[in-house]
Amino acid sequence: MGFMSVLSFAHKLTAERLSPGGRAIDATVGTGSDTLFLAKAAGPRGGVYGFDIQHAALALAGERLRLAREEAPAALSPVTLLQRSHAAMAEAVPPDWRGTVSAVMFNLGYLPAGDADKTIITEPESTLAALEAALLLLRPGGIITAVLYPGHEGGGREAAAVEAWAAGLAQPDAQSIVYRQLQRDSAPYVVAVEKKKGADH
């Protein structure tokens, strides 16, 4: 049987909290896999914002969304893709999104497309700023999922920074968990943070 993959686990946690009509953010669009997942889960009455600093990522995601809309025009939420750092998400989304977002997904590292520049990676400083912004935007009961990749250059430092950030959150504000394969240090893993009801962020 085996355990659920880290991506499937992140999707499961998100799907349990993102209902049709909800709002969601893909903090690292990449090839658009999570963006499409969020757009399907939020449905036509919902809304999704996606962030990536690379034009190539937004182009790949835009094409993925276009093909999905051709197959099922009424199934997806409106999606706004922005070529901006995820650290800017709090300013980039509409003001009324603050405190109403059900899910923010991070899939860190580099763009996994074949011809992409693998030296362009997410950095701890902007990622931590983005996580703080995400927590601000979440509704009580909403979730942040971050898939971390300690196996690539710079990935271990970023993973440790994200884990330390999540572990340091005040318990009245949020609870955090780790989903990880313990025998493989370099395997990807998930850190998830749920904003508690009554949190004053």
Backbone as ProteinMPNN parsed JSONL, in Angstrom:
{"seq_chain_A": "MGFMSVLSFAHKLTAERLSPGGRAIDATVGTGSDTLFLAKAAGPRGGVYGFDIQHAALALAGERLRLAREEAPAALSPVTLLQRSHAAMAEAVPPDWRGTVSAVMFNLGYLPAGDADKTIITEPESTLAALEAALLLLRPGGIITAVLYPGHEGGGREAAAVEAWAAGLAQPDAQSIVYRQLQRDSAPYVVAVEKKKGADH", "coords_chain_A": {"N_chain_A": [[0.835, -1.199, 0.0], [1.79, 1.352, 0.956], [2.767, 4.745, 1.883], [1.066, 7.899, 1.478], [2.06, 10.129, -1.131], [4.108, 13.116, -0.788], [3.055, 15.29, -2.189], [0.429, 14.463, -2.691], [-0.451, 14.309, -0.071], [-0.337, 17.001, 0.719], [-2.29, 17.997, -1.012], [-4.529, 16.617, -0.055], [-4.855, 17.639, 2.591], [-5.417, 20.266, 1.905], [-7.739, 20.052, 0.294], [-9.586, 19.288, 2.181], [-10.198, 21.628, 3.417], [-10.733, 23.631, 1.618], [-13.49, 24.707, 0.138], [-16.081, 24.62, -2.456], [-16.486, 27.817, -3.914], [-14.655, 29.006, -2.299], [-11.578, 30.795, -1.434], [-8.219, 30.809, -2.633], [-4.609, 30.504, -2.747], [-1.858, 30.003, -4.839], [1.316, 29.941, -4.056], [3.649, 29.435, -5.368], [3.748, 29.022, -8.477], [4.945, 27.438, -10.557], [4.693, 24.711, -12.758], [1.986, 24.798, -12.769], [0.403, 22.814, -11.657], [-0.569, 22.677, -8.941], [-2.004, 25.044, -9.019], [-4.084, 24.504, -10.815], [-5.325, 22.418, -9.417], [-6.261, 23.854, -7.159], [-8.002, 25.656, -8.431], [-9.963, 23.926, -9.385], [-10.929, 22.884, -6.956], [-11.923, 25.179, -5.684], [-13.852, 25.994, -7.453], [-16.324, 27.455, -9.765], [-17.413, 29.679, -8.433], [-15.489, 30.491, -6.75], [-12.128, 31.768, -6.103], [-8.775, 32.182, -7.27], [-5.414, 33.068, -6.768], [-2.206, 33.164, -8.27], [1.324, 33.035, -7.906], [4.515, 33.679, -9.319], [7.955, 34.195, -10.04], [8.975, 33.735, -12.493], [8.478, 34.101, -15.932], [8.227, 31.943, -17.653], [7.138, 29.93, -16.067], [4.567, 30.938, -15.536], [3.54, 30.929, -18.095], [3.48, 28.171, -18.691], [1.65, 27.346, -16.721], [-0.593, 28.846, -17.434], [-1.241, 27.708, -19.911], [-1.87, 25.101, -19.098], [-4.162, 25.603, -17.549], [-5.799, 26.687, -19.54], [-6.255, 24.485, -21.253], [-7.631, 22.822, -19.479], [-9.923, 24.339, -19.062], [-11.049, 24.211, -21.587], [-11.873, 21.581, -21.671], [-13.708, 21.441, -19.54], [-15.547, 23.942, -19.189], [-17.023, 25.266, -17.167], [-16.052, 24.452, -14.753], [-13.926, 25.462, -13.288], [-12.482, 27.899, -11.018], [-12.139, 31.5, -11.4], [-8.827, 32.495, -12.23], [-6.04, 34.362, -11.3], [-2.949, 35.084, -12.482], [0.202, 36.143, -11.456], [3.267, 37.74, -12.166], [5.187, 37.982, -9.873], [6.988, 38.184, -6.759], [6.264, 35.773, -4.257], [6.396, 36.843, -1.772], [5.134, 39.243, -1.916], [2.441, 38.809, -1.743], [0.414, 39.651, 0.062], [-0.004, 42.352, -0.485], [-0.695, 42.183, -3.125], [-3.082, 40.781, -3.587], [-6.685, 41.378, -3.532], [-7.847, 43.772, -1.052], [-10.002, 42.795, 0.478], [-9.52, 40.135, 0.709], [-8.042, 39.522, 2.894], [-7.829, 37.529, 5.737], [-9.709, 35.739, 4.767], [-8.958, 33.645, 3.168], [-8.847, 30.243, 2.281], [-6.83, 28.384, 1.74], [-3.316, 28.216, 1.218], [-0.816, 27.29, -0.919], [2.502, 26.122, -1.087], [5.111, 25.085, -3.133], [8.173, 24.427, -3.025], [11.589, 25.242, -4.136], [12.879, 24.655, -7.393], [11.816, 25.465, -10.791], [10.319, 22.734, -12.283], [10.337, 22.145, -15.016], [11.577, 20.79, -18.134], [13.517, 22.378, -19.65], [14.072, 24.439, -17.953], [15.783, 26.912, -15.934], [17.602, 25.618, -13.473], [18.986, 26.838, -11.504], [17.624, 28.934, -10.556], [16.032, 29.372, -7.716], [13.682, 29.085, -4.971], [14.055, 31.26, -2.178], [15.109, 31.383, 1.274], [14.618, 33.865, 2.632], [12.641, 35.385, 1.19], [10.696, 33.428, 1.104], [10.028, 33.031, 3.831], [8.943, 35.559, 4.39], [6.75, 35.401, 2.691], [5.323, 33.295, 3.868], [4.561, 34.475, 6.294], [2.877, 36.464, 5.268], [0.951, 34.825, 4.116], [-0.196, 33.629, 6.37], [-1.441, 35.8, 7.485], [-3.394, 36.29, 5.564], [-4.997, 34.024, 5.674], [-8.117, 32.504, 6.559], [-9.637, 31.785, 9.777], [-9.078, 28.423, 10.607], [-8.138, 27.905, 8.116], [-5.494, 26.736, 5.855], [-1.945, 26.409, 5.392], [0.207, 24.825, 3.175], [3.421, 23.526, 2.692], [5.628, 22.186, 0.492], [8.738, 20.834, 0.802], [12.141, 20.723, -0.289], [14.857, 19.306, 0.548], [16.968, 18.165, -0.807], [18.255, 19.5, -2.957], [20.716, 21.984, -3.949], [20.874, 24.517, -1.615], [18.345, 23.95, -0.816], [18.125, 22.557, 1.599], [18.759, 24.47, 3.54], [16.634, 26.242, 3.204], [14.46, 24.553, 3.813], [14.963, 23.991, 6.52], [14.659, 26.547, 7.571], [11.939, 27.089, 7.084], [10.744, 25.065, 8.587], [11.602, 25.778, 11.159], [10.332, 28.254, 11.397], [7.604, 27.463, 11.352], [7.53, 25.852, 13.638], [7.955, 27.743, 15.565], [5.662, 29.253, 15.783], [3.08, 30.786, 17.705], [1.116, 28.825, 19.86], [-1.64, 29.515, 20.411], [-2.285, 30.771, 18.039], [-1.793, 29.165, 15.78], [-1.449, 25.768, 14.554], [1.079, 23.386, 13.785], [2.393, 20.861, 11.584], [4.527, 18.107, 10.546], [5.163, 16.078, 7.728], [6.9, 13.393, 6.872], [9.395, 11.272, 5.393], [11.338, 9.296, 7.294], [13.696, 7.817, 6.955], [15.114, 8.838, 4.825], [17.042, 11.461, 4.369], [17.189, 13.381, 2.341], [14.781, 13.349, 1.057], [11.759, 14.866, -0.268], [9.496, 16.746, 1.8], [6.585, 17.625, 3.806], [5.516, 20.571, 5.387], [2.868, 21.716, 7.283], [0.537, 24.219, 8.196], [-2.075, 25.16, 10.239], [-4.345, 27.711, 10.691], [-5.604, 28.828, 13.732], [-8.935, 28.973, 15.022], [-10.116, 32.049, 16.144], [-7.629, 33.169, 16.213], [-5.592, 36.086, 16.209], [-4.349, 37.251, 14.0]], "CA_chain_A": [[0.0, 0.0, 0.0], [2.672, 2.517, 1.007], [2.218, 6.009, 2.375], [0.701, 8.9, 0.491], [3.165, 10.999, -1.525], [4.033, 14.424, -0.125], [2.143, 16.157, -2.956], [-0.941, 13.994, -2.427], [-0.776, 14.676, 1.303], [-0.619, 18.443, 0.698], [-3.597, 18.168, -1.671], [-5.576, 16.1, 0.843], [-5.068, 18.632, 3.645], [-6.026, 21.448, 1.297], [-9.102, 19.732, -0.157], [-10.472, 19.199, 3.357], [-10.483, 22.971, 3.939], [-11.116, 24.523, 0.516], [-14.795, 24.307, -0.395], [-16.521, 25.413, -3.602], [-16.755, 29.202, -3.545], [-13.588, 29.497, -1.436], [-10.446, 31.528, -2.004], [-6.959, 30.094, -2.434], [-3.423, 31.101, -3.357], [-0.698, 29.171, -5.156], [2.437, 30.859, -3.814], [4.752, 29.056, -6.265], [2.949, 28.436, -9.552], [5.654, 26.361, -11.258], [4.033, 24.269, -13.993], [0.551, 25.032, -12.65], [-0.326, 21.65, -11.147], [-1.325, 23.078, -7.749], [-2.937, 26.106, -9.423], [-5.257, 23.834, -11.384], [-5.976, 21.719, -8.303], [-6.984, 24.855, -6.367], [-9.096, 26.2, -9.248], [-11.03, 22.911, -9.392], [-11.508, 22.779, -5.613], [-12.661, 26.408, -5.374], [-15.011, 26.002, -8.338], [-16.574, 28.69, -10.509], [-17.752, 30.821, -7.559], [-14.324, 30.802, -5.924], [-11.097, 32.597, -6.717], [-7.404, 31.734, -7.035], [-4.282, 33.87, -7.222], [-0.973, 32.409, -8.373], [2.525, 33.868, -7.956], [5.802, 33.106, -9.701], [8.807, 35.256, -10.583], [9.409, 33.358, -13.839], [7.461, 34.149, -16.987], [8.068, 30.587, -18.205], [6.217, 29.194, -15.19], [3.204, 31.443, -15.745], [3.11, 30.471, -19.42], [3.133, 26.757, -18.553], [0.421, 27.251, -15.929], [-1.687, 29.4, -18.236], [-1.612, 26.704, -20.914], [-2.53, 24.005, -18.367], [-5.505, 26.08, -17.192], [-6.568, 26.848, -20.78], [-6.681, 23.151, -21.697], [-8.633, 22.335, -18.527], [-11.173, 25.081, -19.315], [-11.627, 23.686, -22.831], [-12.527, 20.307, -21.336], [-14.833, 21.665, -18.615], [-15.528, 25.401, -19.083], [-17.663, 25.828, -15.971], [-15.611, 23.718, -13.563], [-12.817, 26.101, -12.58], [-12.619, 29.27, -10.532], [-11.265, 32.464, -12.058], [-7.45, 32.439, -11.729], [-5.19, 35.505, -11.633], [-1.539, 34.726, -12.386], [1.015, 37.353, -11.349], [4.718, 37.557, -12.182], [5.666, 38.715, -8.704], [7.427, 37.332, -5.664], [5.204, 35.397, -3.319], [6.508, 37.707, -0.591], [4.261, 40.404, -2.128], [1.042, 38.377, -1.928], [-0.554, 40.392, 0.882], [-0.338, 43.599, -1.185], [-1.132, 41.924, -4.495], [-4.475, 40.315, -3.646], [-7.608, 42.433, -3.1], [-7.859, 43.969, 0.401], [-11.028, 42.008, 1.174], [-9.091, 38.74, 0.853], [-7.364, 39.334, 4.178], [-8.625, 36.787, 6.712], [-10.786, 34.952, 4.129], [-8.381, 32.621, 2.286], [-8.932, 28.896, 2.864], [-5.616, 27.586, 1.544], [-2.164, 28.744, 0.488], [0.085, 26.179, -1.203], [3.878, 26.38, -1.497], [5.873, 23.934, -3.616], [9.401, 25.209, -3.093], [12.655, 24.701, -4.967], [13.043, 25.252, -8.721], [10.812, 25.102, -11.794], [10.705, 21.39, -12.717], [10.211, 21.94, -16.461], [12.811, 20.237, -18.686], [14.531, 23.339, -20.094], [14.099, 25.565, -17.012], [17.042, 27.197, -15.243], [17.481, 25.02, -12.136], [19.692, 27.66, -10.512], [16.643, 29.883, -10.002], [15.336, 28.631, -6.662], [13.08, 29.903, -3.922], [15.057, 31.635, -1.17], [14.508, 31.423, 2.612], [14.171, 35.187, 3.077], [11.348, 35.713, 0.58], [9.733, 32.388, 1.489], [9.538, 33.326, 5.188], [8.054, 36.728, 4.275], [5.516, 34.919, 2.064], [4.589, 32.503, 4.863], [3.936, 35.448, 7.209], [1.768, 37.062, 4.519], [-0.077, 33.791, 3.958], [-0.887, 33.47, 7.655], [-2.287, 36.991, 7.603], [-4.519, 36.183, 4.624], [-5.832, 32.859, 5.969], [-9.265, 32.543, 7.471], [-9.507, 30.798, 10.858], [-9.309, 27.08, 10.08], [-7.465, 27.768, 6.828], [-4.238, 25.978, 5.918], [-0.768, 26.602, 4.538], [1.028, 23.629, 2.977], [4.7, 23.812, 2.043], [6.418, 21.014, 0.124], [10.129, 21.254, 0.94], [13.062, 19.859, -1.041], [16.2, 19.469, 1.117], [17.976, 17.458, -1.598], [18.98, 20.308, -3.934], [21.577, 23.033, -3.397], [20.095, 25.598, -1.015], [17.047, 23.448, -0.358], [18.196, 22.183, 3.01], [18.712, 25.698, 4.346], [15.272, 26.757, 3.142], [13.587, 23.629, 4.546], [15.196, 24.202, 7.951], [14.091, 27.851, 7.928], [10.471, 26.959, 7.089], [10.381, 24.221, 9.727], [11.809, 26.576, 12.371], [9.248, 29.259, 11.418], [6.35, 26.792, 11.728], [7.655, 25.39, 15.026], [7.965, 28.901, 16.451], [4.372, 29.952, 15.84], [2.407, 30.687, 19.004], [0.057, 27.808, 19.808], [-2.998, 30.053, 20.286], [-2.506, 31.292, 16.692], [-1.697, 28.16, 14.715], [-0.789, 24.497, 14.865], [1.872, 22.974, 12.632], [2.771, 19.449, 11.538], [5.493, 17.682, 9.532], [4.915, 14.763, 7.132], [8.248, 13.17, 6.351], [9.98, 9.935, 5.38], [12.435, 9.485, 8.239], [14.946, 7.142, 6.593], [15.79, 9.508, 3.697], [17.221, 12.871, 4.722], [17.044, 14.281, 1.193], [13.448, 13.215, 0.452], [10.855, 15.99, -0.045], [8.533, 16.562, 2.887], [5.562, 18.67, 3.925], [5.161, 21.271, 6.62], [1.537, 22.31, 7.152], [0.149, 25.105, 9.297], [-3.499, 25.49, 10.265], [-4.636, 28.879, 11.529], [-6.623, 28.465, 14.712], [-10.099, 29.851, 15.158], [-9.856, 33.003, 17.217], [-6.297, 33.765, 16.088], [-5.779, 37.528, 15.974], [-3.544, 37.759, 12.892]], "C_chain_A": [[0.874, 1.256, 0.0], [1.976, 3.738, 1.569], [1.898, 6.93, 1.21], [1.93, 9.744, 0.132], [3.009, 12.372, -0.854], [3.069, 15.363, -0.862], [0.691, 15.763, -2.707], [-1.387, 14.377, -1.014], [-1.128, 16.167, 1.393], [-1.989, 18.708, 0.069], [-4.734, 17.712, -0.764], [-5.886, 17.113, 1.946], [-5.801, 19.857, 3.113], [-7.481, 21.194, 0.921], [-10.077, 19.662, 1.007], [-10.897, 20.576, 3.859], [-10.925, 23.964, 2.882], [-12.394, 24.012, -0.131], [-15.113, 25.102, -1.656], [-16.932, 26.819, -3.158], [-15.665, 29.822, -2.69], [-12.496, 30.23, -2.2], [-9.153, 30.808, -1.664], [-5.839, 30.793, -3.171], [-2.396, 30.01, -3.613], [0.511, 30.102, -5.089], [3.615, 30.607, -4.745], [4.147, 28.309, -7.447], [3.662, 27.277, -10.253], [4.963, 25.99, -12.556], [2.51, 24.369, -13.912], [-0.263, 23.879, -12.107], [-1.181, 22.011, -9.92], [-2.34, 24.161, -8.085], [-4.229, 25.495, -9.951], [-6.031, 23.093, -10.301], [-6.819, 22.7, -7.477], [-8.178, 25.409, -7.133], [-10.268, 25.222, -9.326], [-11.731, 22.852, -8.038], [-12.356, 23.996, -5.256], [-13.9, 26.554, -6.255], [-15.305, 27.377, -8.911], [-16.925, 29.904, -9.643], [-16.588, 31.223, -6.648], [-13.347, 31.713, -6.631], [-9.72, 32.091, -6.332], [-6.434, 32.785, -7.563], [-3.054, 32.969, -7.262], [0.21, 33.342, -8.569], [3.731, 33.067, -8.44], [6.638, 34.229, -10.295], [9.223, 34.965, -12.021], [8.261, 33.378, -14.838], [7.183, 32.754, -17.542], [7.086, 29.763, -17.376], [4.776, 29.634, -15.437], [2.665, 31.007, -17.1], [2.688, 29.005, -19.372], [1.808, 26.584, -17.81], [-0.782, 27.757, -16.72], [-2.182, 28.412, -19.28], [-2.341, 25.529, -20.253], [-3.968, 24.389, -18.017], [-6.387, 26.21, -18.432], [-7.101, 25.502, -21.261], [-7.765, 22.591, -20.778], [-9.97, 23.034, -18.75], [-11.851, 24.615, -20.602], [-12.405, 22.403, -22.561], [-13.782, 20.514, -20.5], [-14.915, 23.164, -18.303], [-16.056, 25.951, -17.76], [-17.113, 25.252, -14.667], [-14.607, 24.484, -12.704], [-13.171, 27.495, -12.07], [-11.831, 30.206, -11.435], [-9.875, 32.403, -11.411], [-6.701, 33.682, -12.213], [-3.739, 35.1, -11.406], [-0.697, 36.002, -12.417], [2.497, 37.013, -11.351], [5.318, 38.46, -11.099], [6.157, 37.714, -7.667], [6.255, 36.989, -4.763], [5.249, 36.227, -2.039], [5.577, 38.916, -0.685], [2.777, 40.045, -2.129], [0.031, 39.203, -1.128], [-0.958, 41.7, 0.213], [-0.991, 43.346, -2.536], [-2.578, 41.446, -4.602], [-5.401, 41.437, -3.178], [-7.646, 42.556, -1.572], [-8.866, 43.091, 1.131], [-10.679, 40.524, 1.263], [-8.463, 38.481, 2.217], [-8.306, 38.641, 5.175], [-9.712, 35.91, 6.117], [-10.267, 33.776, 3.295], [-8.381, 31.257, 2.983], [-7.627, 28.123, 2.782], [-4.565, 28.366, 0.777], [-1.169, 27.599, 0.325], [1.449, 26.692, -1.661], [4.475, 25.067, -1.976], [7.241, 24.505, -3.969], [10.458, 24.549, -3.968], [12.75, 25.432, -6.291], [11.93, 24.787, -9.648], [11.189, 23.76, -12.406], [10.523, 21.117, -14.211], [11.578, 21.57, -17.047], [13.883, 21.259, -19.013], [14.659, 24.533, -19.144], [15.471, 25.701, -16.359], [16.925, 26.726, -13.793], [18.247, 25.808, -11.062], [18.77, 28.726, -9.923], [15.793, 29.118, -8.994], [14.656, 29.598, -5.704], [14.11, 30.106, -2.814], [14.391, 31.765, 0.201], [13.927, 32.784, 2.993], [12.79, 35.539, 2.501], [10.29, 34.684, 0.946], [9.164, 32.653, 2.884], [8.612, 34.541, 5.184], [6.708, 36.316, 3.68], [4.672, 34.101, 3.042], [3.885, 33.417, 5.868], [2.724, 36.095, 6.542], [0.615, 36.075, 4.38], [-0.885, 33.621, 5.239], [-1.857, 34.625, 7.9], [-3.562, 36.856, 6.756], [-5.476, 35.042, 4.955], [-7.043, 33.215, 6.823], [-8.975, 31.605, 8.643], [-9.903, 29.408, 10.344], [-8.681, 26.844, 8.726], [-6.088, 27.152, 6.989], [-3.182, 26.492, 4.948], [-0.095, 25.239, 4.401], [2.298, 24.046, 2.242], [5.422, 22.499, 1.777], [7.869, 21.478, 0.017], [11.057, 20.23, 0.299], [14.489, 20.036, -0.511], [17.305, 18.886, 0.246], [18.732, 18.306, -2.6], [19.778, 21.41, -3.236], [20.738, 24.193, -2.878], [18.778, 25.134, -0.417], [17.025, 23.093, 1.115], [18.092, 23.387, 3.926], [17.29, 26.263, 4.376], [14.316, 25.87, 3.953], [13.726, 23.843, 6.051], [14.575, 25.516, 8.42], [12.564, 27.784, 8.028], [10.024, 26.153, 8.316], [10.523, 24.999, 11.041], [10.721, 27.639, 12.518], [7.942, 28.62, 11.92], [6.381, 26.351, 13.187], [7.57, 26.548, 16.011], [6.663, 29.662, 16.541], [3.715, 29.743, 17.204], [1.233, 29.719, 18.902], [-1.36, 28.376, 19.772], [-3.338, 30.512, 18.859], [-2.596, 30.199, 15.63], [-1.129, 26.858, 15.26], [-0.079, 24.018, 13.601], [2.275, 21.508, 12.754], [3.83, 19.236, 10.452], [5.09, 16.288, 9.053], [6.177, 14.405, 6.365], [8.645, 11.702, 6.404], [11.285, 9.995, 6.182], [13.751, 8.844, 7.814], [15.714, 7.829, 5.467], [15.858, 11.008, 3.965], [16.916, 13.822, 3.573], [15.664, 14.212, 0.549], [12.612, 14.469, 0.7], [9.93, 15.697, 1.134], [7.616, 17.77, 2.994], [5.568, 19.254, 5.331], [3.801, 21.922, 6.372], [1.192, 23.098, 8.407], [-1.334, 25.424, 9.175], [-3.699, 26.675, 11.212], [-5.786, 28.542, 12.465], [-7.763, 29.475, 14.719], [-9.851, 30.76, 16.356], [-8.479, 33.608, 17.172], [-6.447, 35.215, 15.667], [-4.885, 38.085, 14.876], [-4.415, 38.54, 11.925]], "O_chain_A": [[0.716, 2.124, -0.859], [0.753, 3.765, 1.713], [2.4, 6.753, 0.1], [2.751, 10.039, 1.001], [1.92, 12.739, -0.412], [2.352, 16.139, -0.231], [-0.172, 16.624, -2.532], [-2.546, 14.724, -0.79], [-2.093, 16.546, 2.058], [-2.753, 19.542, 0.556], [-5.784, 18.352, -0.712], [-7.052, 17.411, 2.205], [-6.682, 20.412, 3.771], [-8.352, 22.019, 1.196], [-11.264, 19.944, 0.842], [-11.845, 20.687, 4.637], [-11.441, 25.031, 3.214], [-12.386, 23.015, -0.854], [-14.497, 26.138, -1.908], [-17.632, 26.989, -2.159], [-15.717, 31.012, -2.38], [-12.49, 30.279, -3.43], [-8.994, 30.269, -0.57], [-6.073, 31.572, -4.096], [-2.096, 29.199, -2.736], [0.702, 30.948, -5.962], [4.483, 31.467, -4.896], [4.047, 27.083, -7.415], [3.046, 26.244, -10.515], [4.674, 26.864, -13.374], [1.818, 24.058, -14.881], [-1.492, 23.946, -12.092], [-2.368, 21.689, -9.868], [-3.423, 24.197, -7.5], [-5.326, 25.914, -9.582], [-7.261, 23.14, -10.274], [-7.964, 22.4, -7.138], [-9.246, 25.612, -6.557], [-11.428, 25.636, -9.333], [-12.958, 22.779, -7.966], [-13.389, 23.863, -4.601], [-14.885, 27.169, -5.847], [-14.625, 28.351, -8.588], [-16.749, 31.042, -10.081], [-16.692, 32.175, -5.875], [-13.682, 32.352, -7.628], [-9.511, 31.627, -5.211], [-6.609, 33.321, -8.658], [-2.878, 32.113, -6.396], [0.119, 34.324, -9.307], [3.941, 31.927, -8.026], [6.111, 35.111, -10.972], [9.763, 35.839, -12.699], [7.218, 32.761, -14.624], [6.041, 32.424, -17.862], [6.297, 28.992, -17.922], [3.875, 28.802, -15.536], [1.471, 30.744, -17.241], [1.662, 28.633, -19.942], [0.957, 25.789, -18.208], [-1.859, 27.162, -16.677], [-3.384, 28.287, -19.51], [-3.322, 25.023, -20.799], [-4.884, 23.582, -18.174], [-7.574, 25.888, -18.391], [-8.268, 25.393, -21.634], [-8.71, 21.958, -21.246], [-11.026, 22.411, -18.644], [-13.079, 24.621, -20.699], [-13.461, 22.168, -23.148], [-14.796, 19.851, -20.716], [-14.412, 23.609, -17.271], [-15.588, 26.987, -17.286], [-17.647, 25.532, -13.594], [-14.454, 24.186, -11.519], [-14.04, 28.174, -12.617], [-10.946, 29.758, -12.163], [-9.76, 32.274, -10.192], [-6.729, 34.008, -13.4], [-3.34, 34.808, -10.279], [-0.865, 36.84, -13.302], [2.938, 36.116, -10.633], [5.868, 39.527, -11.371], [5.786, 36.541, -7.697], [5.367, 37.811, -4.534], [4.261, 36.307, -1.309], [5.263, 39.542, 0.327], [1.941, 40.879, -2.477], [-1.086, 39.429, -1.592], [-2.11, 42.122, 0.318], [-1.745, 44.18, -3.037], [-3.231, 41.688, -5.618], [-4.951, 42.357, -2.495], [-7.493, 41.556, -0.87], [-8.626, 42.683, 2.267], [-11.444, 39.739, 1.823], [-8.368, 37.331, 2.645], [-9.421, 39.1, 5.421], [-10.552, 35.387, 6.848], [-11.062, 32.995, 2.772], [-7.964, 31.14, 4.135], [-7.337, 27.299, 3.649], [-4.868, 29.078, -0.18], [-0.73, 27.007, 1.311], [1.54, 27.578, -2.511], [4.358, 24.046, -1.297], [7.446, 25.005, -5.075], [10.259, 23.447, -4.479], [12.71, 26.662, -6.336], [11.199, 23.846, -9.342], [12.264, 23.638, -12.994], [10.554, 19.958, -14.626], [12.613, 21.983, -16.523], [15.051, 21.042, -18.691], [15.288, 25.532, -19.492], [16.221, 24.731, -16.248], [16.239, 27.35, -12.984], [18.17, 25.495, -9.875], [19.097, 29.347, -8.911], [14.94, 28.315, -9.371], [15.008, 30.776, -5.634], [14.933, 29.229, -2.549], [13.245, 32.206, 0.293], [12.863, 32.853, 3.609], [11.887, 35.941, 3.235], [9.115, 35.024, 1.086], [7.96, 32.517, 3.099], [7.607, 34.554, 5.894], [5.659, 36.806, 4.098], [3.445, 34.204, 3.042], [2.743, 33.16, 6.249], [1.675, 36.256, 7.166], [-0.552, 36.445, 4.51], [-2.108, 33.486, 5.198], [-2.944, 34.442, 8.447], [-4.65, 37.25, 7.174], [-6.642, 35.082, 4.563], [-6.995, 34.097, 7.681], [-8.14, 30.71, 8.51], [-10.951, 29.25, 9.717], [-8.681, 25.719, 8.228], [-5.568, 27.049, 8.1], [-3.486, 26.944, 3.844], [0.149, 24.568, 5.404], [2.25, 24.824, 1.29], [5.786, 21.782, 2.709], [8.192, 22.387, -0.749], [10.797, 19.028, 0.338], [15.253, 20.831, -1.059], [18.482, 19.097, 0.54], [19.783, 17.871, -3.07], [19.536, 21.721, -2.07], [19.969, 24.787, -3.634], [18.169, 25.836, 0.39], [16.024, 23.306, 1.798], [17.424, 23.34, 4.959], [16.802, 26.701, 5.417], [13.467, 26.375, 4.687], [12.729, 23.874, 6.772], [14.034, 25.597, 9.523], [11.97, 28.353, 8.945], [9.057, 26.509, 8.99], [9.673, 24.894, 11.926], [10.244, 27.899, 13.622], [7.268, 29.164, 12.794], [5.379, 26.462, 13.894], [7.162, 26.363, 17.158], [6.564, 30.625, 17.301], [3.787, 28.657, 17.78], [0.446, 29.793, 17.958], [-2.227, 27.765, 19.147], [-4.51, 30.632, 18.502], [-3.386, 30.302, 14.691], [-0.433, 26.836, 16.275], [-0.569, 24.216, 12.489], [2.471, 20.982, 13.85], [4.006, 20.069, 9.563], [4.724, 15.427, 9.853], [6.495, 15.018, 5.346], [8.282, 10.979, 7.333], [12.229, 10.675, 5.78], [14.815, 9.274, 8.259], [16.848, 7.447, 5.177], [14.871, 11.728, 3.81], [16.441, 14.936, 3.794], [15.397, 14.94, -0.408], [12.732, 15.083, 1.76], [9.624, 14.54, 1.424], [7.84, 18.8, 2.358], [5.618, 18.53, 6.325], [3.61, 22.602, 5.364], [1.513, 22.695, 9.525], [-1.794, 25.901, 8.137], [-3.282, 26.645, 12.369], [-6.82, 28.032, 12.033], [-7.573, 30.663, 14.457], [-9.437, 30.315, 17.426], [-8.16, 34.471, 17.99], [-7.321, 35.546, 14.865], [-4.68, 39.297, 14.824], [-3.918, 39.05, 10.921]]}, "name": "protein", "num_of_chains": 1, "seq": "MGFMSVLSFAHKLTAERLSPGGRAIDATVGTGSDTLFLAKAAGPRGGVYGFDIQHAALALAGERLRLAREEAPAALSPVTLLQRSHAAMAEAVPPDWRGTVSAVMFNLGYLPAGDADKTIITEPESTLAALEAALLLLRPGGIITAVLYPGHEGGGREAAAVEAWAAGLAQPDAQSIVYRQLQRDSAPYVVAVEKKKGADH"}
